[in-house]
Short mmCIF file of C-alpha atoms and ligand atoms in Angstrom, two decimals:
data_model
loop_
_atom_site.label_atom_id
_atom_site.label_comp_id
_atom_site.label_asym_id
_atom_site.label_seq_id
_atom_site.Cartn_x
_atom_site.Cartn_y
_atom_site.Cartn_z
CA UNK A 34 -162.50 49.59 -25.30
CA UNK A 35 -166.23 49.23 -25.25
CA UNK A 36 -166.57 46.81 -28.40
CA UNK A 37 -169.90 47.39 -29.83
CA UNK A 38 -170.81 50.40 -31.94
CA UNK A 39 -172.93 50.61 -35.06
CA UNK A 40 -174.85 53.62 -35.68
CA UNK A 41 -175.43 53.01 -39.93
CA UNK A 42 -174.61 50.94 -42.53
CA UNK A 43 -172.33 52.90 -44.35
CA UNK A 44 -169.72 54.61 -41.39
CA UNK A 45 -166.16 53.11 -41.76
CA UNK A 46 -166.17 49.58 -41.30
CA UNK A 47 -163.69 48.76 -37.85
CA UNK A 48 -164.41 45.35 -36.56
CA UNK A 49 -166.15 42.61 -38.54
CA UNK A 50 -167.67 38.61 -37.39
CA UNK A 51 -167.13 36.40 -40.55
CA UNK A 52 -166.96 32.82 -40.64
CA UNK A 53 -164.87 30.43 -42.63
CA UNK A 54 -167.05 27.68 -43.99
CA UNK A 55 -165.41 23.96 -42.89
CA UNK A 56 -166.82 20.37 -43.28
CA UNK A 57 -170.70 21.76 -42.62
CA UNK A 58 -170.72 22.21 -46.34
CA UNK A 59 -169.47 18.89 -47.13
CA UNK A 60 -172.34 17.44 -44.96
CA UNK A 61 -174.73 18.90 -47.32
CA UNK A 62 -176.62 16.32 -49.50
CA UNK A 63 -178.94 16.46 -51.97
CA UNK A 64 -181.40 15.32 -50.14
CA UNK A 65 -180.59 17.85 -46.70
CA UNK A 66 -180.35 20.90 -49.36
CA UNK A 67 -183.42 22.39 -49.04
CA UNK A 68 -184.20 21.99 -45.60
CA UNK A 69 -180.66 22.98 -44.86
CA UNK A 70 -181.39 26.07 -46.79
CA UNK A 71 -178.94 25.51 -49.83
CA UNK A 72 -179.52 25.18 -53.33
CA UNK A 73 -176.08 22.99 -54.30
CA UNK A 74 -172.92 21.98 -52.51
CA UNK A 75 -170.47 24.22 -52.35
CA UNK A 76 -166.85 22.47 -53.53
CA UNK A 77 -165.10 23.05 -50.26
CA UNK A 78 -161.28 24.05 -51.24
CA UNK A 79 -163.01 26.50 -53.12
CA UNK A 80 -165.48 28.17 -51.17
CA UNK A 81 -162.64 28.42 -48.52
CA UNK A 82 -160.06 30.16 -51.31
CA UNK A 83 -163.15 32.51 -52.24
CA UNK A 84 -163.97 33.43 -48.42
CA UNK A 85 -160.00 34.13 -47.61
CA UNK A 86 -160.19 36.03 -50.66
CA UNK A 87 -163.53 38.29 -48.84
CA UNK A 88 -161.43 38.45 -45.44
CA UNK A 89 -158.14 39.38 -47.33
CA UNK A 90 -160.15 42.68 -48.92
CA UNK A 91 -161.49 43.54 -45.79
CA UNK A 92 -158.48 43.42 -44.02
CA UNK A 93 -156.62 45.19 -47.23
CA UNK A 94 -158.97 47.98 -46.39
CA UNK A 95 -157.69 48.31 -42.55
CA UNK A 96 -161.00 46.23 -41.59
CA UNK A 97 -160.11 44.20 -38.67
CA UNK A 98 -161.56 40.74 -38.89
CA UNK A 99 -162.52 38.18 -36.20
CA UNK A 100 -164.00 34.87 -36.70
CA UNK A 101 -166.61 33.27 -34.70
CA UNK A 102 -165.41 30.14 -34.17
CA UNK A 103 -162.17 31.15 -32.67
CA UNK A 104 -164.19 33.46 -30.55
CA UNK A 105 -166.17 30.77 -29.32
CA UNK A 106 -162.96 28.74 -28.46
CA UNK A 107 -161.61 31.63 -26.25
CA UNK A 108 -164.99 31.81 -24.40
CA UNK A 109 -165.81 28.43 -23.78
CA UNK A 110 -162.20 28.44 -21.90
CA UNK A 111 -162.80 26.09 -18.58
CA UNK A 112 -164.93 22.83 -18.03
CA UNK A 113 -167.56 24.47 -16.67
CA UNK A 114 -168.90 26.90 -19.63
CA UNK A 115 -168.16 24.14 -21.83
CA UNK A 116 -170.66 21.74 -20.50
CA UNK A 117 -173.16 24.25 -19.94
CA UNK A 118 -172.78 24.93 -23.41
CA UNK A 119 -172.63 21.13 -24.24
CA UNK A 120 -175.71 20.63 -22.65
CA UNK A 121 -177.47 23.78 -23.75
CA UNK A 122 -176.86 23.00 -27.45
CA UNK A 123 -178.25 19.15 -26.61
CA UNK A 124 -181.32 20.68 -25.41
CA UNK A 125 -181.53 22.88 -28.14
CA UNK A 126 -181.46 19.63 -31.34
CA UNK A 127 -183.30 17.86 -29.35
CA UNK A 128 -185.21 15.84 -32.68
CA UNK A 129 -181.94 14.81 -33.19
CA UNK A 130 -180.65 13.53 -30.41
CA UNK A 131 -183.33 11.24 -29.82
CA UNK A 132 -182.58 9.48 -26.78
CA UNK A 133 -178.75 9.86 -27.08
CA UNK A 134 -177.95 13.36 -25.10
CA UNK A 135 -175.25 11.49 -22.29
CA UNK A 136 -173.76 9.32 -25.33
CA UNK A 137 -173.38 12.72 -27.60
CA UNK A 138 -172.57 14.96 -24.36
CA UNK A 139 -169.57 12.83 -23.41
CA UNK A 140 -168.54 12.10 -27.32
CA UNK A 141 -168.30 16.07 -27.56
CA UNK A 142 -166.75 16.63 -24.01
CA UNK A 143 -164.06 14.26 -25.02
CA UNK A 144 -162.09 16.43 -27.19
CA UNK A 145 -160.49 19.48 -26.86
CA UNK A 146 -162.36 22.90 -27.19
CA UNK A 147 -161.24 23.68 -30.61
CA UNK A 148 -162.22 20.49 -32.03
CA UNK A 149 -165.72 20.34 -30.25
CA UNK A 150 -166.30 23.82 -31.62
CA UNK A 151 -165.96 22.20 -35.02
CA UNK A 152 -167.44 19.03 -34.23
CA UNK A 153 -170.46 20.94 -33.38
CA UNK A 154 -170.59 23.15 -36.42
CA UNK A 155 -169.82 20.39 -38.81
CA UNK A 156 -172.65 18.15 -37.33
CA UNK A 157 -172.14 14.42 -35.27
CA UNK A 158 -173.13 11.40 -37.50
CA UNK A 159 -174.61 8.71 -35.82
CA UNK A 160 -172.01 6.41 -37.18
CA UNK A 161 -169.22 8.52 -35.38
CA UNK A 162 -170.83 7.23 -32.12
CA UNK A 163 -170.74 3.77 -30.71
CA UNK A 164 -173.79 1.43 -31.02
CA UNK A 165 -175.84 1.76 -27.90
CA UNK A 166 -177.83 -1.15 -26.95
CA UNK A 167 -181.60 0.29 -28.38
CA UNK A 168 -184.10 -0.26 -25.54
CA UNK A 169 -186.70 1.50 -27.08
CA UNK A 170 -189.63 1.51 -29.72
CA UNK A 171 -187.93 4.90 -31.11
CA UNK A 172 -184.38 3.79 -31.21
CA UNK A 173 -185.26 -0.02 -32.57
CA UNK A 174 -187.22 1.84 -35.77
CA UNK A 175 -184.89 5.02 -35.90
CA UNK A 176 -184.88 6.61 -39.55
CA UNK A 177 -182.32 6.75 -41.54
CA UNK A 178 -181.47 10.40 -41.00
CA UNK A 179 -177.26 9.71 -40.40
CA UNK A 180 -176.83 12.91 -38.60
CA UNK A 181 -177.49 12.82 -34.77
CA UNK A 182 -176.41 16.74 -35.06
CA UNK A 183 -177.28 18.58 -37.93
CA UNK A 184 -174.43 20.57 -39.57
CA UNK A 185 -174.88 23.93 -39.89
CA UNK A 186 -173.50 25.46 -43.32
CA UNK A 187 -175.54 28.58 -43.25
CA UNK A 188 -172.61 29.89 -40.09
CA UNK A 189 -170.68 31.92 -42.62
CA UNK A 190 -173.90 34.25 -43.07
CA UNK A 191 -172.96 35.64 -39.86
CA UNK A 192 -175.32 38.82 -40.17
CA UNK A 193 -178.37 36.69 -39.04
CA UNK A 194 -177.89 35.21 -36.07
CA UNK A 195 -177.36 38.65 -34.35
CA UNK A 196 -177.13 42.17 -35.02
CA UNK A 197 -175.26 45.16 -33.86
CA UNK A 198 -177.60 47.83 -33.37
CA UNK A 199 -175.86 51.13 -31.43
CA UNK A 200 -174.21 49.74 -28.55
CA UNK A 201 -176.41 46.97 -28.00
CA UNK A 202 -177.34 43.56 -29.59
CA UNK A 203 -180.17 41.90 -31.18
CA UNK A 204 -179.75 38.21 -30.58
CA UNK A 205 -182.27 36.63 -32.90
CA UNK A 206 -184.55 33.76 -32.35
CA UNK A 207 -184.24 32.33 -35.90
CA UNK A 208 -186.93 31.30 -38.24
CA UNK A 209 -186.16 27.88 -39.93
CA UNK A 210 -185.23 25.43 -37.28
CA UNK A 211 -181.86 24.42 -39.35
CA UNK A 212 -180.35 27.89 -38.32
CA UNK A 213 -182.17 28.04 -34.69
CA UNK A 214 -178.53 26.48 -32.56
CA UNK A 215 -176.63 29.31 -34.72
CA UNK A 216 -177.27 31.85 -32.18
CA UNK A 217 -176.46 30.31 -29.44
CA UNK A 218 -172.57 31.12 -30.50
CA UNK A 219 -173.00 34.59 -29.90
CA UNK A 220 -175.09 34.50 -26.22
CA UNK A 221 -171.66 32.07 -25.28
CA UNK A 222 -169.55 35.02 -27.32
CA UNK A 223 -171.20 38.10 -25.23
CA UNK A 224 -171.78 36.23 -21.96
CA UNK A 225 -168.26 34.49 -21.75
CA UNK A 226 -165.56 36.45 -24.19
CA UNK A 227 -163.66 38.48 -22.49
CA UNK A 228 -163.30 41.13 -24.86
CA UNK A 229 -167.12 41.32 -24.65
CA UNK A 230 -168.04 39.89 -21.37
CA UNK A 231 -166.44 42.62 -19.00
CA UNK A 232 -169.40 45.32 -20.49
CA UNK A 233 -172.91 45.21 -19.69
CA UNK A 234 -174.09 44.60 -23.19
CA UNK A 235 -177.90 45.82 -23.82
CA UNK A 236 -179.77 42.95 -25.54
CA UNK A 237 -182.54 44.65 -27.88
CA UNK A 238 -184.40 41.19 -27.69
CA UNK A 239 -183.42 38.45 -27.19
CA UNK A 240 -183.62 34.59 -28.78
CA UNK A 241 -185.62 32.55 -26.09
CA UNK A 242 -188.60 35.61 -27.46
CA UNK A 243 -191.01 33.12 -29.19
CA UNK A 244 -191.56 34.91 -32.67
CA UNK A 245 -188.37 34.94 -35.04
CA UNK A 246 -186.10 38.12 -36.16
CA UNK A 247 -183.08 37.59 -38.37
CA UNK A 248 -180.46 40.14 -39.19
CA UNK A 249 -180.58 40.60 -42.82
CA UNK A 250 -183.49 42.10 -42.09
CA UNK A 251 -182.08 44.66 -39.51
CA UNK A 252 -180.88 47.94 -41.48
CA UNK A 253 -179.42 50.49 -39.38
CA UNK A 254 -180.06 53.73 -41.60
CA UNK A 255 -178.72 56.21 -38.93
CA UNK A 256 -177.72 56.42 -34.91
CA UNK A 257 -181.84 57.07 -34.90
CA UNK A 258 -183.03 54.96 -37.51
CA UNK A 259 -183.65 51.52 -37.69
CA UNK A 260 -185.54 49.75 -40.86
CA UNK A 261 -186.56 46.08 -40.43
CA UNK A 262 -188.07 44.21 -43.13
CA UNK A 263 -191.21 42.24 -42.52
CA UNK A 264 -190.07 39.12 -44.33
CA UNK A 265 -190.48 35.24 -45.02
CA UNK A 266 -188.07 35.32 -41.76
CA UNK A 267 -188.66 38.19 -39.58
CA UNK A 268 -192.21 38.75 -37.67
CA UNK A 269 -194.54 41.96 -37.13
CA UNK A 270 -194.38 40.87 -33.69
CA UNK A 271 -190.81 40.88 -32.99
CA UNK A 272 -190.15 43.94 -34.84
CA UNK A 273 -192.91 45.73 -32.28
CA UNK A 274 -190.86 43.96 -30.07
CA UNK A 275 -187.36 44.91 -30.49
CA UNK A 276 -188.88 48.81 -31.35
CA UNK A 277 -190.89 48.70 -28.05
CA UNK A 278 -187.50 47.84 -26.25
CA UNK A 279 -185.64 50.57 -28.16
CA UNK A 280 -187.51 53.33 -26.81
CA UNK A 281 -187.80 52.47 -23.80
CA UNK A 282 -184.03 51.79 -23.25
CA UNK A 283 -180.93 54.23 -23.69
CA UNK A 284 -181.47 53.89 -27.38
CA UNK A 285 -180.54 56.53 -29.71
CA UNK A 286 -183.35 55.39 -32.36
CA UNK A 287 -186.33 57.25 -32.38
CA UNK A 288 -187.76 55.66 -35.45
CA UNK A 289 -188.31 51.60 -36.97
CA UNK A 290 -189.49 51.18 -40.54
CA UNK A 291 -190.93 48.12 -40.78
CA UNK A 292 -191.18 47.65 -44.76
CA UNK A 293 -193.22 44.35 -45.82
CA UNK A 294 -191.46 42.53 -48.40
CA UNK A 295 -192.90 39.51 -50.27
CA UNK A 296 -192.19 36.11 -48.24
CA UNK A 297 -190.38 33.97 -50.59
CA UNK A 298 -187.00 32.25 -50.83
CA UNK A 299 -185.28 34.64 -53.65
CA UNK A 300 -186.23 37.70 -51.44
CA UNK A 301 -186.02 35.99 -47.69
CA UNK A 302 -184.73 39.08 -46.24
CA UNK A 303 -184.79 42.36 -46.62
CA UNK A 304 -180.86 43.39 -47.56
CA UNK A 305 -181.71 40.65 -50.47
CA UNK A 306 -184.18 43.57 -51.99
CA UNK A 307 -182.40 46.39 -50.58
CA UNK A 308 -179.51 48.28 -48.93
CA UNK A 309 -177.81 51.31 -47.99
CA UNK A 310 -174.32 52.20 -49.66
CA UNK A 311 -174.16 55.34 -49.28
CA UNK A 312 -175.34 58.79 -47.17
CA UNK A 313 -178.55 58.90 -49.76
CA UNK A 314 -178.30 55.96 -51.96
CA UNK A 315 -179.52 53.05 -51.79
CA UNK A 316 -179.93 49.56 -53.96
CA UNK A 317 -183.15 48.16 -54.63
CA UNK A 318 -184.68 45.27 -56.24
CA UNK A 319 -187.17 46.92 -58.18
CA UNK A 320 -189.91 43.59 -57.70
CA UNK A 321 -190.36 44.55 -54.63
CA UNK A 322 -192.96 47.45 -55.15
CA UNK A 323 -195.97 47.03 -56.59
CA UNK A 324 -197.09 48.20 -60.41
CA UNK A 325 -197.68 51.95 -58.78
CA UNK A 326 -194.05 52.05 -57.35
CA UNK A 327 -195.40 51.55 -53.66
CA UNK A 328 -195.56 49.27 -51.28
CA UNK A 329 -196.66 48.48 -46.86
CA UNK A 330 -194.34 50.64 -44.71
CA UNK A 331 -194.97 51.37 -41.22
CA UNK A 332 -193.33 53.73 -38.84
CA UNK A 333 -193.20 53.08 -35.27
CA UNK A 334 -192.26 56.11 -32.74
CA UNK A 335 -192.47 56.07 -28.97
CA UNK A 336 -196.21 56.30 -27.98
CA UNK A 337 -197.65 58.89 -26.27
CA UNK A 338 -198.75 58.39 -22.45
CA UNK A 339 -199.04 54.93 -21.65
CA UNK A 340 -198.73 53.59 -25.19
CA UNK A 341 -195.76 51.87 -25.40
CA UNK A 342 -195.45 52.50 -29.38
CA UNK A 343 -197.23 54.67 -32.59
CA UNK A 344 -197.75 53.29 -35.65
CA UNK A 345 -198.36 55.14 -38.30
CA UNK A 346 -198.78 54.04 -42.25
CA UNK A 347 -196.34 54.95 -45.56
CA UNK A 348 -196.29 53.79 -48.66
CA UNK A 349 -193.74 54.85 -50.65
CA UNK A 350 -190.03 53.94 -50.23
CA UNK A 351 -188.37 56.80 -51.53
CA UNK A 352 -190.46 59.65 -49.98
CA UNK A 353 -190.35 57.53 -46.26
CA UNK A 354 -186.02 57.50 -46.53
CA UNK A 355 -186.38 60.91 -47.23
CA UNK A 356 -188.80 61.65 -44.56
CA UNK A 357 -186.92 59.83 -41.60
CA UNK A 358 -183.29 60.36 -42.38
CA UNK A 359 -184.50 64.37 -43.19
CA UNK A 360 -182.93 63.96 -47.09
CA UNK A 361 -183.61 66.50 -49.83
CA UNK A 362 -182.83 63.66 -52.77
CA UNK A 363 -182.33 60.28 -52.50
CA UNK A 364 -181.11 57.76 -55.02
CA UNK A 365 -182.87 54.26 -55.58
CA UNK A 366 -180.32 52.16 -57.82
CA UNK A 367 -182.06 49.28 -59.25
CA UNK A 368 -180.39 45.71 -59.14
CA UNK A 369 -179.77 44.69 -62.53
CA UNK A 370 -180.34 48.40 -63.65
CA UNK A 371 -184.01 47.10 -63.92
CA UNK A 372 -183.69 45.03 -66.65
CA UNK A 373 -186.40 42.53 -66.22
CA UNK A 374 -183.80 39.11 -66.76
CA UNK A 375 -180.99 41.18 -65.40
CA UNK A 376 -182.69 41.83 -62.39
CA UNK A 377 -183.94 39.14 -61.29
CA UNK A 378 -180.28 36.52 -62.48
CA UNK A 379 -178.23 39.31 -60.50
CA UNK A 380 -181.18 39.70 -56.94
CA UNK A 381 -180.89 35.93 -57.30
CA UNK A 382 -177.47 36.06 -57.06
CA UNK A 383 -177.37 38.72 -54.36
CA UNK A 384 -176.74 41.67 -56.99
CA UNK A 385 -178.59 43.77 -54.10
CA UNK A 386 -176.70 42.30 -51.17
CA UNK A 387 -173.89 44.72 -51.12
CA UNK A 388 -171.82 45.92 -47.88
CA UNK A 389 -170.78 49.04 -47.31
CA UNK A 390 -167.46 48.92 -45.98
CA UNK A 391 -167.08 53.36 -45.53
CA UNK A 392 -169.97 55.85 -47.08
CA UNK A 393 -169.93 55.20 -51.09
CA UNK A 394 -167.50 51.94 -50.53
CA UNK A 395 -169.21 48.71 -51.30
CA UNK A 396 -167.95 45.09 -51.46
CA UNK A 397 -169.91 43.22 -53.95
CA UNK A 398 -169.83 40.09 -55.51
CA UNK A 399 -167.86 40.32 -58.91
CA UNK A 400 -170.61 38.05 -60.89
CA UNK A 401 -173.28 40.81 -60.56
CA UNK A 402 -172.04 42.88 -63.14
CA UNK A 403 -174.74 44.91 -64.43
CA UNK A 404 -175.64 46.11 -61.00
CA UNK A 405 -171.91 46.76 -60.34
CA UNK A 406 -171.75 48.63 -63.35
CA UNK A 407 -174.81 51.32 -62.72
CA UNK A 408 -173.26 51.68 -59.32
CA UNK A 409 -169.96 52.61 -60.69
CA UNK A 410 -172.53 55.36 -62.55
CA UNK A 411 -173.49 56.41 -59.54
CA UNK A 412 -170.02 57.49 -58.19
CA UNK A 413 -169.97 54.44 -55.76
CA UNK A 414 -166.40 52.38 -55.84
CA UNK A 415 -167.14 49.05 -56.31
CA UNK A 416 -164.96 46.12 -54.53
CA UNK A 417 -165.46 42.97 -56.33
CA UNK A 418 -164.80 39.47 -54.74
CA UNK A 419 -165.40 36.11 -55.90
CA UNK A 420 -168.40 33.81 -55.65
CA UNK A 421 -169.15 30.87 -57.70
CA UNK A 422 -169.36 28.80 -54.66
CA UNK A 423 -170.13 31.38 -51.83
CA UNK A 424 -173.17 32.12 -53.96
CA UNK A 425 -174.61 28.45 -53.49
CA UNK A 426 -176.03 29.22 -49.94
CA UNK A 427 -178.01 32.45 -51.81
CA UNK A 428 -176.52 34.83 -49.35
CA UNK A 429 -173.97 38.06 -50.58
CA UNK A 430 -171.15 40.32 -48.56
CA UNK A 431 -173.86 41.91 -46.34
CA UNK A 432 -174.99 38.33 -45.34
CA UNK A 433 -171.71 37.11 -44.81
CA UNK A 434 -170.46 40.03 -42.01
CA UNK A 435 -171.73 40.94 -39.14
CA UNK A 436 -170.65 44.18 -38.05
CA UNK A 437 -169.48 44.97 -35.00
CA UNK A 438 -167.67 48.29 -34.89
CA UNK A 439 -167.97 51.19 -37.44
CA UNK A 440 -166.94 54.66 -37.10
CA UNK A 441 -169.41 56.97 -35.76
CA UNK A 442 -171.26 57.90 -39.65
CA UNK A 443 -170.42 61.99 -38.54
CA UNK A 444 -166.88 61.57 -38.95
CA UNK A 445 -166.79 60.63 -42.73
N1 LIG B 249 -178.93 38.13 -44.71
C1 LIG B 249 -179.15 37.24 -45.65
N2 LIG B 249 -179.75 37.60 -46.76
N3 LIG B 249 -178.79 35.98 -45.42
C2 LIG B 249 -178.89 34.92 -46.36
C3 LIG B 249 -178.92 33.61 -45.68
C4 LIG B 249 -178.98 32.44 -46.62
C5 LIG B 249 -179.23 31.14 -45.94
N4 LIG B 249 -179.02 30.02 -46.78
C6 LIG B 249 -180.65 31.08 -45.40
O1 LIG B 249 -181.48 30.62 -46.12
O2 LIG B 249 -180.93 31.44 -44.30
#
C-alpha cells in the first residue's frame, strides 16, 4: 500500500516516524548545549520512560508507530548501501572529521548495522579511535573538541528533517549545521526501505537545494493548502521553492501561506506559535502579531502565463484561514489563554506545539496547563503526556512526529 498520505493536520492519525532518544543526549555538555540546540541535559532513563510513555498513547489510540532508526537498519541491509551511506555521512561532518574519514569509515564499517546506526546517532569520540600517527600542522594542534562525530540529540524531533506533504516529501536542507546529517536518514529511508522504496516518491524539494526549510514550519491546512512559516529556520526562497514545485507537479495544493514569524529561538518555527487542531480552530501564540492584531502573510498561487508563481499580500491571520480554507468562523485559541506570564512560560514550553492525532484530538504536553485548560473550553479533548525532560530540547508532540499517513480529512 502506497505509504505516504497527508492531506491536513488534523485527519486521523495512521502511521507516525518518532524517535527514541539514546546516548546523543548523554553526549550533550554544557559547553555543546547551545550549539547543539539544547538548553539542559536531559536525564536519560527518564526522557526514554517519558517518550515510551508518547509512543504508548499513540499506539493506545490505534496510531501505528515506526521508529527511524530501525527503519534505517532495514534499509541500509547489504554492504553496499551501507558504505555509500558511510561515506556520504563522512562527507557530510566533514569539520569533524578532519583528516580522519578512512580511520572513522572503517571504525563504523566494523560493526554490525544496528550498532553503526547508533554509533552514528550517538556521535564517535576521538578517544574511541586509535591514535593515528599526526603528520600534519592540523592534526599536531587539533582542538580539544572530543567528538570526531557530533551526536545528534535533536533526532527525536522527527517533524524537521522531512515532511509529508500529500503523497510526496519535503526533504529539508536544515538550517543550523548541528541538525544538517539528520536528513540524510530519511533520503537512505525513501531511496532504500522497502516499504517505501518500491513507489516513485515525489520529492517537493529536496536537501542538496542551498537555502534551508524545516518541517515545523510546514502546516498542511487542507489536501490544497499548505502554510509555511517564514522563520529563524525556514527561507523565503525555499518556500517559493517548494510552492513553485507544487504547482507545477501532480500536487493537489493550489495555495502556500507563507506567514513571517519573528526569528528567534523561543519561536524558531512556526508550529511553536501556531497550529491546527481542529476543522476551524487553531492555537496561537498571541506575540506573534503585532499591537494591531496583524502581521506579513503572503499567498502564493500558480502564475499566470509564463510566471511560474503569484504573490499576493495579507495581513491578518484570521481573515487569510478563513479566506483559503473557504471558513465562515474560525477560532484562534491563545497559548496561555493570553495571559501575558502564562503565555509566554507555557509557548516556551511548547504550550502551542500540540498534535492533532483525529479532528478536535490533540496530544499535548501535560505541563501546559492553562492552554490545556481553554482548549478543553473549546470542546477539544486533550491527551496529556509527560515532559520534564522531553521539554529540555524546546520542542512539543508536533515536533516530536512526523506524520506519515492520516486518513483522508473528508472521512471524519
Ligand atoms: N518543529 C519544532 N518546533 N522543532 C523543535 C526543534 C528543537 C530543536 N532543539 C532545534 O532547535 O532545532
Amino acid at each position: 500500500m502506497y505509504p505516504i498520505h497527508v492531506d491536513s493536520e488534523i485527519g486521523r492519525l495512521q502511521t507516525v516516524m518518532l524517535h527514541r532518544p539514546g546516548k546523543e543526549v548523554e553526549n550533550l555538555t554544557p559547553d555543546s548545549l547551545s550549539k547543539l540546540l539544547f538548553d539542559d541535559i536531559p536525564y536519560l532513563p527518564a526522557i526514554q520512560k517519558e517518550h515510551d510513555y508518547f509512543a504508548n498513547t499513540l499506539r493506545n489510540r490505534g496510531i501505528e508507530v515506526l521508529y527511524l532508526d530501525t527503519l534505517m537498519v532495514e534499509s541500509l541491509s547489504d554492504k553496499e548501501k551501507r558504505e555509500t551511506f558511510v561515506d556520504q555521512l563522512l562527507s557530510e561532518s566533514k569539520q569533524m572529521v578532519n583528516g580522519s574519514s578512512q580511520l572513522l569509515k572503517e571504525y563504523l564499517l566494523s560493526f554490525d548495522t544496528k550498532q553503526m546506526v547508533s554509533e552514528v546517532i550517538s556521535g564517535v569520540l576521538k578517544k574511541d579511535l586509535p591514535e593515528q600517527a599526526k603528520k600534519h600542522l592540523y592534526e599536531i594542534m587539533a582542538d580539544h573538541h572530543p567528538f570526531y562525530l557530533d551526536p545528534m540529540p535533536n533526532l527525536y524531533f522527527t517533524r524537521d528533517p522531512a515532511a509529508a506533504i500529500g503523497n510526496g516529501i519535503s526533504l529539508n536542507k536544515m538550517r543550523e549545521p548541528a541538525r544538517r546529517r539528520e536528513s540524510l536518514f530519511m533520503q537512505f529511508i525513501l531511496n532504500y526501505h522497502p516499504r517505501f522504496s518500491q513507489y516513485s516518491i515525489p520529492l517537493w524539494i529536496n536537501r542538496d537545494y542551498p537555502f534551508p526549510i524545516e518541517g515545523g514550519d510546514e502546516l498542511v491546512l487542507s489536501d490544497k493548502v499548505l502554510a509555511i512559516g517564514v522563520s529563524e529556520r525556514t527561507s523565503a526562497r525555499a518556500v517559493e521553492k517548494i510552492a513553485v514545485n507544487l504547482f507545477k507537479s501532480n500536487s493537489t495544493i493550489e495555495k502556500v501561506v507563507a506567514v513571517e514569524i519573528p526569528k528567534c529561538r523561543a519561536f524558531m518555527h512556526l508550529d511553536t506559535v501556531f497550529t491546527m487542531i481542529d476543522h476551524d480552530q487553531f492555537t496561537i501564540h498571541p506575540e506573534i502579531l503585532d499591537k494591531d492584531g496583524n502581521m506579513n502573510i503572503f499567498i502564493l498561487e500558480k502564475g499566470e502565463d509564463d510566471e511560474p508563481v503569484s504573490i499576493t499580500r495579507r495581513d491578518n491571520l484570521a481573515d487569510t484561514l478563513k479566506e483559503v480554507l473557504e471558513l465562515p468562523e474560525i477560532n484562534l485559541i491563545p497559548c496561555g489563554g493570553g495571559d501575558e506570564i502564562a503565555s509566554a512560560r507555557e509557548q516556551w514550553n511548547d504550550g502551542s506545539n500540540t498534535l492533532a492525532i483525529a479532528p478536535g484530538v490533540v496530544v499535548t504536553y501535560e505541563r501546559n496547563y492553562v492552554s490545556n485548560q481553554i482548549m478543553r473550553e473549546n470542546g477539544i479533548e486533550v491527551i496529556e503526556v509527560l515532559s520534564s525532560e522531553l521539554v529540555r530540547g524546546r520542542g512539543g508532540p508536533r515536533c516530536m512526529s512526523m506524520p506519515l499517513k492520516r486518513d483522508l480529512i473528508s472521512k471524519n
